[in-house]
Amino acid sequence: MTKPSTPHLEVGFTLTEAAIAICLIAISMTAVMMTMSRLNESASVARNSTGAAAAVQNQIDLILSDGPFNPQKTNEDGTPQIPPELVIGTHVTTNVPIYREPTTGIVVSGTMTTTVVDMSTVLAGITMPIYRADVSVTYNYRSRNYTLSRSTLRASDI
């Protein structure tokens, strides 16, 4: 007795299966590329924020260390002993470098605004000279504006 013949089973992928596999790979690669792009953008924003924080902190360090700061005393020319960074009012510095790309040389720069206010108080008939300085850096990156601000107080050196 002979066995009945069985139809030959075909092995391999059909065109539909191959097309679906290619689509799934394309969707996965697109998602990976979009994620990597967003991570790169986040890293750039964080890098620029670090640069802005360093610029603001450098200005605050200068405000706290430059001297002499004795508003109650005068220099030989009759001007008060106040460093230029602590002159009351608003001071604007443009083109403050935030970050320089090492490979392309592209520079992200911003504007630093320093506002100094006299907050002196009188205690027991004695004037206590205290100045407050508000420092902020504003810069533009990828058509978005970013601002970083810090404040500090400076009392007389004597």
mmCIF file of C-alpha atoms in Angstrom:
data_model
loop_
_atom_site.group_PDB
_atom_site.id
_atom_site.type_symbol
_atom_site.label_atom_id
_atom_site.label_comp_id
_atom_site.label_asym_id
_atom_site.label_seq_id
_atom_site.Cartn_x
_atom_site.Cartn_y
_atom_site.Cartn_z
ATOM 1 C CA MET A 1 0.000 0.000 0.000
ATOM 2 C CA THR A 2 1.255 3.417 -0.852
ATOM 3 C CA LYS A 3 0.945 6.448 1.310
ATOM 4 C CA PRO A 4 -1.225 9.278 0.094
ATOM 5 C CA SER A 5 0.844 12.176 -1.167
ATOM 6 C CA THR A 6 1.051 15.231 1.060
ATOM 7 C CA PRO A 7 1.277 18.676 -0.390
ATOM 8 C CA HIS A 8 4.773 20.133 -0.239
ATOM 9 C CA LEU A 9 5.080 22.562 2.666
ATOM 10 C CA GLU A 10 6.655 25.831 1.604
ATOM 11 C CA VAL A 11 9.336 27.234 3.820
ATOM 12 C CA GLY A 12 10.189 30.981 4.082
ATOM 13 C CA PHE A 13 8.523 34.336 4.480
ATOM 14 C CA THR A 14 5.674 35.633 2.473
ATOM 15 C CA LEU A 15 5.826 39.106 0.995
ATOM 16 C CA THR A 16 3.336 40.338 3.614
ATOM 17 C CA GLU A 17 5.447 39.045 6.497
ATOM 18 C CA ALA A 18 8.588 40.677 5.088
ATOM 19 C CA ALA A 19 6.799 44.024 4.620
ATOM 20 C CA ILE A 20 5.497 43.966 8.210
ATOM 21 C CA ALA A 21 8.991 43.155 9.519
ATOM 22 C CA ILE A 22 10.514 46.052 7.539
ATOM 23 C CA CYS A 23 7.825 48.429 8.856
ATOM 24 C CA LEU A 24 8.473 47.359 12.459
ATOM 25 C CA ILE A 25 12.217 47.896 12.023
ATOM 26 C CA ALA A 26 11.601 51.335 10.481
ATOM 27 C CA ILE A 27 9.285 52.367 13.342
ATOM 28 C CA SER A 28 11.796 51.148 15.930
ATOM 29 C CA MET A 29 14.692 53.005 14.266
ATOM 30 C CA THR A 30 12.619 56.194 14.066
ATOM 31 C CA ALA A 31 11.779 55.966 17.764
ATOM 32 C CA VAL A 32 15.457 55.394 18.645
ATOM 33 C CA MET A 33 16.581 58.354 16.504
ATOM 34 C CA MET A 34 13.936 60.663 18.014
ATOM 35 C CA THR A 35 14.930 59.614 21.543
ATOM 36 C CA MET A 36 18.624 60.170 20.833
ATOM 37 C CA SER A 37 17.857 63.583 19.334
ATOM 38 C CA ARG A 38 15.874 64.637 22.408
ATOM 39 C CA LEU A 39 18.625 63.380 24.721
ATOM 40 C CA ASN A 40 21.182 65.397 22.742
ATOM 41 C CA GLU A 41 18.993 68.505 22.962
ATOM 42 C CA SER A 42 18.569 68.023 26.731
ATOM 43 C CA ALA A 43 22.331 67.653 27.127
ATOM 44 C CA SER A 44 22.884 70.881 25.160
ATOM 45 C CA VAL A 45 20.393 72.797 27.289
ATOM 46 C CA ALA A 46 22.012 71.457 30.490
ATOM 47 C CA ARG A 47 25.494 72.338 29.188
ATOM 48 C CA ASN A 48 24.407 75.902 28.419
ATOM 49 C CA SER A 49 22.722 76.204 31.810
ATOM 50 C CA THR A 50 25.981 75.162 33.478
ATOM 51 C CA GLY A 51 27.863 77.804 31.485
ATOM 52 C CA ALA A 52 25.334 80.476 32.447
ATOM 53 C CA ALA A 53 25.567 79.451 36.108
ATOM 54 C CA ALA A 54 29.363 79.769 35.945
ATOM 55 C CA ALA A 55 29.111 83.263 34.403
ATOM 56 C CA VAL A 56 26.662 84.404 37.101
ATOM 57 C CA GLN A 57 28.758 82.877 39.878
ATOM 58 C CA ASN A 58 31.921 84.558 38.551
ATOM 59 C CA GLN A 59 30.152 87.931 38.700
ATOM 60 C CA ILE A 60 28.910 87.256 42.235
ATOM 61 C CA ASP A 61 32.419 86.216 43.303
ATOM 62 C CA LEU A 62 33.745 89.481 41.876
ATOM 63 C CA ILE A 63 31.068 91.463 43.739
ATOM 64 C CA LEU A 64 31.915 89.710 47.012
ATOM 65 C CA SER A 65 35.699 89.971 46.706
ATOM 66 C CA ASP A 66 36.483 93.282 44.972
ATOM 67 C CA GLY A 67 37.425 96.019 47.362
ATOM 68 C CA PRO A 68 37.716 98.081 49.267
ATOM 69 C CA PHE A 69 33.997 98.312 49.957
ATOM 70 C CA ASN A 70 33.531 101.011 52.571
ATOM 71 C CA PRO A 71 30.642 103.277 51.496
ATOM 72 C CA GLN A 72 30.934 105.213 54.753
ATOM 73 C CA LYS A 73 34.499 106.295 53.827
ATOM 74 C CA THR A 74 35.807 108.366 50.933
ATOM 75 C CA ASN A 75 38.861 108.111 48.730
ATOM 76 C CA GLU A 76 41.388 110.939 48.427
ATOM 77 C CA ASP A 77 39.412 112.341 45.480
ATOM 78 C CA GLY A 78 36.224 112.500 47.585
ATOM 79 C CA THR A 79 34.454 109.501 45.997
ATOM 80 C CA PRO A 80 33.093 106.749 48.248
ATOM 81 C CA GLN A 81 35.154 103.570 48.581
ATOM 82 C CA ILE A 82 32.914 101.455 46.393
ATOM 83 C CA PRO A 83 34.251 99.117 43.654
ATOM 84 C CA PRO A 84 32.744 99.606 40.165
ATOM 85 C CA GLU A 85 30.772 96.336 40.448
ATOM 86 C CA LEU A 86 28.900 97.693 43.484
ATOM 87 C CA VAL A 87 27.853 101.079 42.152
ATOM 88 C CA ILE A 88 24.120 101.423 42.810
ATOM 89 C CA GLY A 89 21.969 100.945 39.714
ATOM 90 C CA THR A 90 21.635 98.524 36.828
ATOM 91 C CA HIS A 91 24.639 97.464 34.783
ATOM 92 C CA VAL A 92 24.247 95.546 31.501
ATOM 93 C CA THR A 93 27.035 93.540 29.858
ATOM 94 C CA THR A 94 26.378 92.146 26.375
ATOM 95 C CA ASN A 95 28.031 89.232 24.563
ATOM 96 C CA VAL A 96 28.818 87.279 27.723
ATOM 97 C CA PRO A 97 30.083 83.869 26.540
ATOM 98 C CA ILE A 98 27.985 80.990 27.828
ATOM 99 C CA TYR A 99 29.474 78.108 25.831
ATOM 100 C CA ARG A 100 31.850 77.662 22.896
ATOM 101 C CA GLU A 101 31.519 74.521 20.776
ATOM 102 C CA PRO A 102 35.076 73.139 20.504
ATOM 103 C CA THR A 103 34.712 71.535 17.069
ATOM 104 C CA THR A 104 32.759 74.221 15.217
ATOM 105 C CA GLY A 105 33.655 77.304 17.259
ATOM 106 C CA ILE A 106 29.996 78.325 17.550
ATOM 107 C CA VAL A 107 29.504 80.506 20.638
ATOM 108 C CA VAL A 108 26.324 80.775 22.677
ATOM 109 C CA SER A 109 26.416 84.210 24.282
ATOM 110 C CA GLY A 110 24.033 86.157 26.438
ATOM 111 C CA THR A 111 23.389 89.388 28.284
ATOM 112 C CA MET A 112 24.324 89.813 31.950
ATOM 113 C CA THR A 113 22.305 92.266 34.004
ATOM 114 C CA THR A 114 23.517 93.281 37.460
ATOM 115 C CA THR A 115 21.266 95.389 39.670
ATOM 116 C CA VAL A 116 22.742 96.808 42.884
ATOM 117 C CA VAL A 117 20.451 98.172 45.607
ATOM 118 C CA ASP A 118 21.412 99.905 48.848
ATOM 119 C CA MET A 119 19.761 98.039 51.749
ATOM 120 C CA SER A 120 21.655 99.826 54.511
ATOM 121 C CA THR A 121 20.042 99.897 57.929
ATOM 122 C CA VAL A 122 20.571 101.987 61.054
ATOM 123 C CA LEU A 123 21.069 100.115 64.321
ATOM 124 C CA ALA A 124 21.527 102.055 67.546
ATOM 125 C CA GLY A 125 22.402 105.178 65.593
ATOM 126 C CA ILE A 126 25.072 103.410 63.507
ATOM 127 C CA THR A 127 24.564 102.946 59.770
ATOM 128 C CA MET A 128 25.244 99.372 58.624
ATOM 129 C CA PRO A 129 26.077 99.575 54.894
ATOM 130 C CA ILE A 130 24.635 96.532 53.111
ATOM 131 C CA TYR A 131 24.177 96.257 49.357
ATOM 132 C CA ARG A 132 22.182 93.614 47.512
ATOM 133 C CA ALA A 133 23.244 92.561 44.026
ATOM 134 C CA ASP A 134 20.938 90.646 41.685
ATOM 135 C CA VAL A 135 22.772 89.068 38.754
ATOM 136 C CA SER A 136 21.006 87.433 35.813
ATOM 137 C CA VAL A 137 22.149 86.059 32.483
ATOM 138 C CA THR A 138 19.713 85.799 29.591
ATOM 139 C CA TYR A 139 20.596 83.892 26.422
ATOM 140 C CA ASN A 140 18.883 82.430 23.387
ATOM 141 C CA TYR A 141 19.383 78.831 22.272
ATOM 142 C CA ARG A 142 17.411 77.143 19.493
ATOM 143 C CA SER A 143 14.907 80.005 19.363
ATOM 144 C CA ARG A 144 14.147 79.776 23.083
ATOM 145 C CA ASN A 145 15.073 82.303 25.759
ATOM 146 C CA TYR A 146 16.697 81.108 28.973
ATOM 147 C CA THR A 147 17.433 83.133 32.127
ATOM 148 C CA LEU A 148 19.462 82.243 35.181
ATOM 149 C CA SER A 149 19.512 84.546 38.241
ATOM 150 C CA ARG A 150 21.275 84.709 41.589
ATOM 151 C CA SER A 151 21.422 87.292 44.386
ATOM 152 C CA THR A 152 23.955 88.151 47.052
ATOM 153 C CA LEU A 153 24.491 90.621 49.900
ATOM 154 C CA ARG A 154 27.670 92.546 50.637
ATOM 155 C CA ALA A 155 28.350 94.331 53.899
ATOM 156 C CA SER A 156 31.045 96.931 54.455
ATOM 157 C CA ASP A 157 34.602 95.636 54.880
ATOM 158 C CA ILE A 158 34.973 97.513 58.154
#
